[in-house]
Amino acid sequence: MSQAAEKSDQATALEKNMKEIVALCKRRGFIYQASEIYGGINGFWDYGPLGTELKNNLRDWWWRKMVLCPPIGPDGTPVDIVGLDSAIIQNPKVWVASGHVGGFADPMVDCKETKLRYRADHLIVFTPKDGQGSSIAVQEGDDFEESKARRFKKFAGKKTDADFEKRALSDIAFSEFANIIGPDASKPGTLTEPKAFNLLFETKIGAVASDDNVAYLRGETAQGIFVNYKNVLDSSRVKVPFGIAQIGKAFRNEVNPRNFIFRSREFEQMEMEFFCHPKDAKMWFDFWKEERQKFWQEIGLTKGNLLMREHGHNELVFYSKGTFDIEYKFPFTDPGFGELEGIAYRTDYDLTQHQTHSGTKLEYIDQTTNERFLPHVIEPAAGLTRGVLALLCEAFTPDPSRPSGVYLNFHPRLAPKKAAILPLTAKDGHPEIATKLYLELREEFPVDLDIKQNIGKRYARQDEIGTPYCLTIDNDTLKDETITVRHRNSMKQERIGLSNAKEFIRKGLESAAQ
Ligand code: GAP
């Protein structure tokens, strides 16, 4: 097989995996298209019974590791981080001060022929190396390879991949646009010059709709933290250095929501702003870079699928003294990576902006030295919903040897159900023992009780939803009070005491990621 064919086969296999992941999410109740019975709404998703559990587990684990039990700091003392839950809608001046009203924008191009709109940095342009013929633009996304093949068939003639130079539209001068055929256009020269498009969702407050009462759904959870920095300082016992953490919804009117829940218009973030003395900022920046990588590995993302990438100069926002992204190798980015979390050294930019715009002094006064200063901020900003997608992609393990054809290899901590209690038959006293065990275990863990169908079908269902342990009650249980544990990954079975079930699951939850 030629290298090109092999590559395209791989791409199809990965794309297939993504389609299978999306299908499993719907079939088993992890994630549904929002408003599906009305035809859906682009960029919005609903989390079903198991998706809600999975998302809550990731949320709670982050909260535990960041707020309840943060790591020991570089100086050997425990790090101090407190939680916050700020309103989604704030005074619109917050978003003016933060720079979102003026600058929270993506470069957009319109197609004059089809009236479609695209993000300039999401259009890949193939330009003939011999200068003969038109350039062909293809939009990045789930169906990139399919669209590219279709457009090449129509416009490339006998030319193949190797005959084209590949660039993002955002790197091409507007003078060249006249020779580019847009992703859905029939002729060259229909794409307009890129224009900024603001991503903030607007709403109106109160009964009278006028421009005076415009407000915004928050574009990030971070600003709620900055505007409460003084409140937290005045009302709690924190001292610099300390962090404020928040988890919640954020909204961005993304031009091209795509790749399932990867880029949505409504999503959830887990952000922490760490306030420190400017002279210590570099130390804390390095510290959080390390800690945040550990976090994702601890919950089961493999090292080889994670990448720490430093922002180049052209990518870095002007106030940042450094930003790193923790990226994950999603099936649709493979062999490349996609952002999961950003860790930014934001200097004192945000506090300075809010101090200037609000007229409220935000200086910190060190009680021992009397030094006054605006703290610098290190910000680990992760996507909760994007994290859920990474967990699903990592866990999805095709296995043709089992009836389900697949299992989800979640770390027990993240698995929506920690165990399933399965009486071997629906008679002989098995269901009664199973129900008793279920009632006992559910006090401490989310567990499933499944009495109907043959045992193979029930194992298959639990494999598909990633339940690490199936506990089976059979005739031996009646005799010696033991049960069978079936391990999800290895499918190996072992016998344990009925009374040890709780302890057994507890140990599993504490185990290291596999
Ligand atoms: N306060 C900084 C900030 O918001 P960001 O890189 O824009 O930084 C942080 O967002 C994280 O939020 C990203 O790493 C990503 O995981 C997630 N995120 C951003 N936009 C998203 C979207 N449209 N859909 C899903 N997750 C998104």
JSON list of C-alpha atoms and ligand atoms in Angstrom, two decimals, residues 220 222 252 254 261-264 267 269 271 339-342 346 379 381-383 386, ligand 1:
[
{"chain": "A", "resi": 220, "resn": "GLU", "atom": "CA", "xyz": [-15.01, 33.06, 30.24]},
{"chain": "A", "resi": 222, "resn": "ALA", "atom": "CA", "xyz": [-12.10, 34.18, 34.69]},
{"chain": "A", "resi": 252, "resn": "ARG", "atom": "CA", "xyz": [-18.99, 32.08, 22.78]},
{"chain": "A", "resi": 254, "resn": "GLU", "atom": "CA", "xyz": [-18.26, 30.48, 17.70]},
{"chain": "A", "resi": 261, "resn": "ILE", "atom": "CA", "xyz": [-18.40, 19.03, 21.86]},
{"chain": "A", "resi": 262, "resn": "PHE", "atom": "CA", "xyz": [-14.80, 20.19, 21.21]},
{"chain": "A", "resi": 263, "resn": "ARG", "atom": "CA", "xyz": [-15.81, 23.66, 20.04]},
{"chain": "A", "resi": 264, "resn": "SER", "atom": "CA", "xyz": [-19.31, 24.53, 21.25]},
{"chain": "A", "resi": 267, "resn": "PHE", "atom": "CA", "xyz": [-19.49, 24.99, 27.28]},
{"chain": "A", "resi": 269, "resn": "GLN", "atom": "CA", "xyz": [-14.66, 25.91, 32.05]},
{"chain": "A", "resi": 271, "resn": "GLU", "atom": "CA", "xyz": [-10.40, 28.19, 35.77]},
{"chain": "A", "resi": 339, "resn": "GLU", "atom": "CA", "xyz": [-6.01, 22.51, 23.10]},
{"chain": "A", "resi": 340, "resn": "LEU", "atom": "CA", "xyz": [-7.35, 21.14, 26.37]},
{"chain": "A", "resi": 341, "resn": "GLU", "atom": "CA", "xyz": [-6.09, 23.75, 28.81]},
{"chain": "A", "resi": 342, "resn": "GLY", "atom": "CA", "xyz": [-4.13, 26.99, 28.65]},
{"chain": "A", "resi": 346, "resn": "ARG", "atom": "CA", "xyz": [-1.24, 37.22, 32.62]},
{"chain": "A", "resi": 379, "resn": "GLU", "atom": "CA", "xyz": [-4.03, 31.25, 35.14]},
{"chain": "A", "resi": 381, "resn": "ALA", "atom": "CA", "xyz": [-7.78, 27.59, 32.37]},
{"chain": "A", "resi": 382, "resn": "ALA", "atom": "CA", "xyz": [-9.19, 24.20, 31.39]},
{"chain": "A", "resi": 383, "resn": "GLY", "atom": "CA", "xyz": [-12.26, 23.16, 29.46]},
{"chain": "A", "resi": 386, "resn": "ARG", "atom": "CA", "xyz": [-13.50, 19.52, 26.37]},
{"chain": "B", "resi": 1, "resn": "GAP", "atom": "N1", "xyz": [-9.61, 32.72, 30.71]},
{"chain": "B", "resi": 1, "resn": "GAP", "atom": "C1", "xyz": [-8.82, 32.20, 29.66]},
{"chain": "B", "resi": 1, "resn": "GAP", "atom": "C2", "xyz": [-9.59, 31.46, 28.68]},
{"chain": "B", "resi": 1, "resn": "GAP", "atom": "O1", "xyz": [-10.82, 31.48, 28.67]},
{"chain": "B", "resi": 1, "resn": "GAP", "atom": "P1", "xyz": [-9.34, 29.97, 26.56]},
{"chain": "B", "resi": 1, "resn": "GAP", "atom": "O2", "xyz": [-8.12, 29.27, 26.00]},
{"chain": "B", "resi": 1, "resn": "GAP", "atom": "O3", "xyz": [-10.12, 30.81, 25.64]},
{"chain": "B", "resi": 1, "resn": "GAP", "atom": "O4", "xyz": [-8.81, 30.77, 27.82]},
{"chain": "B", "resi": 1, "resn": "GAP", "atom": "C3", "xyz": [-9.85, 27.98, 28.19]},
{"chain": "B", "resi": 1, "resn": "GAP", "atom": "O5", "xyz": [-10.31, 28.88, 27.21]},
{"chain": "B", "resi": 1, "resn": "GAP", "atom": "C4", "xyz": [-10.31, 26.58, 27.86]},
{"chain": "B", "resi": 1, "resn": "GAP", "atom": "O6", "xyz": [-11.72, 26.57, 27.65]},
{"chain": "B", "resi": 1, "resn": "GAP", "atom": "C5", "xyz": [-9.72, 26.01, 26.55]},
{"chain": "B", "resi": 1, "resn": "GAP", "atom": "O7", "xyz": [-8.45, 25.43, 26.76]},
{"chain": "B", "resi": 1, "resn": "GAP", "atom": "C6", "xyz": [-10.75, 24.97, 26.16]},
{"chain": "B", "resi": 1, "resn": "GAP", "atom": "O8", "xyz": [-10.52, 23.76, 26.85]},
{"chain": "B", "resi": 1, "resn": "GAP", "atom": "C7", "xyz": [-12.05, 25.58, 26.66]},
{"chain": "B", "resi": 1, "resn": "GAP", "atom": "N2", "xyz": [-12.79, 26.22, 25.55]},
{"chain": "B", "resi": 1, "resn": "GAP", "atom": "C8", "xyz": [-12.56, 27.42, 24.99]},
{"chain": "B", "resi": 1, "resn": "GAP", "atom": "N3", "xyz": [-13.45, 27.67, 24.00]},
{"chain": "B", "resi": 1, "resn": "GAP", "atom": "C9", "xyz": [-14.24, 26.56, 23.94]},
{"chain": "B", "resi": 1, "resn": "GAP", "atom": "C10", "xyz": [-15.36, 26.20, 23.10]},
{"chain": "B", "resi": 1, "resn": "GAP", "atom": "N4", "xyz": [-15.85, 27.01, 22.19]},
{"chain": "B", "resi": 1, "resn": "GAP", "atom": "N5", "xyz": [-15.94, 24.99, 23.31]},
{"chain": "B", "resi": 1, "resn": "GAP", "atom": "C11", "xyz": [-15.48, 24.16, 24.28]},
{"chain": "B", "resi": 1, "resn": "GAP", "atom": "N6", "xyz": [-14.44, 24.45, 25.08]},
{"chain": "B", "resi": 1, "resn": "GAP", "atom": "C12", "xyz": [-13.82, 25.64, 24.91]}
]
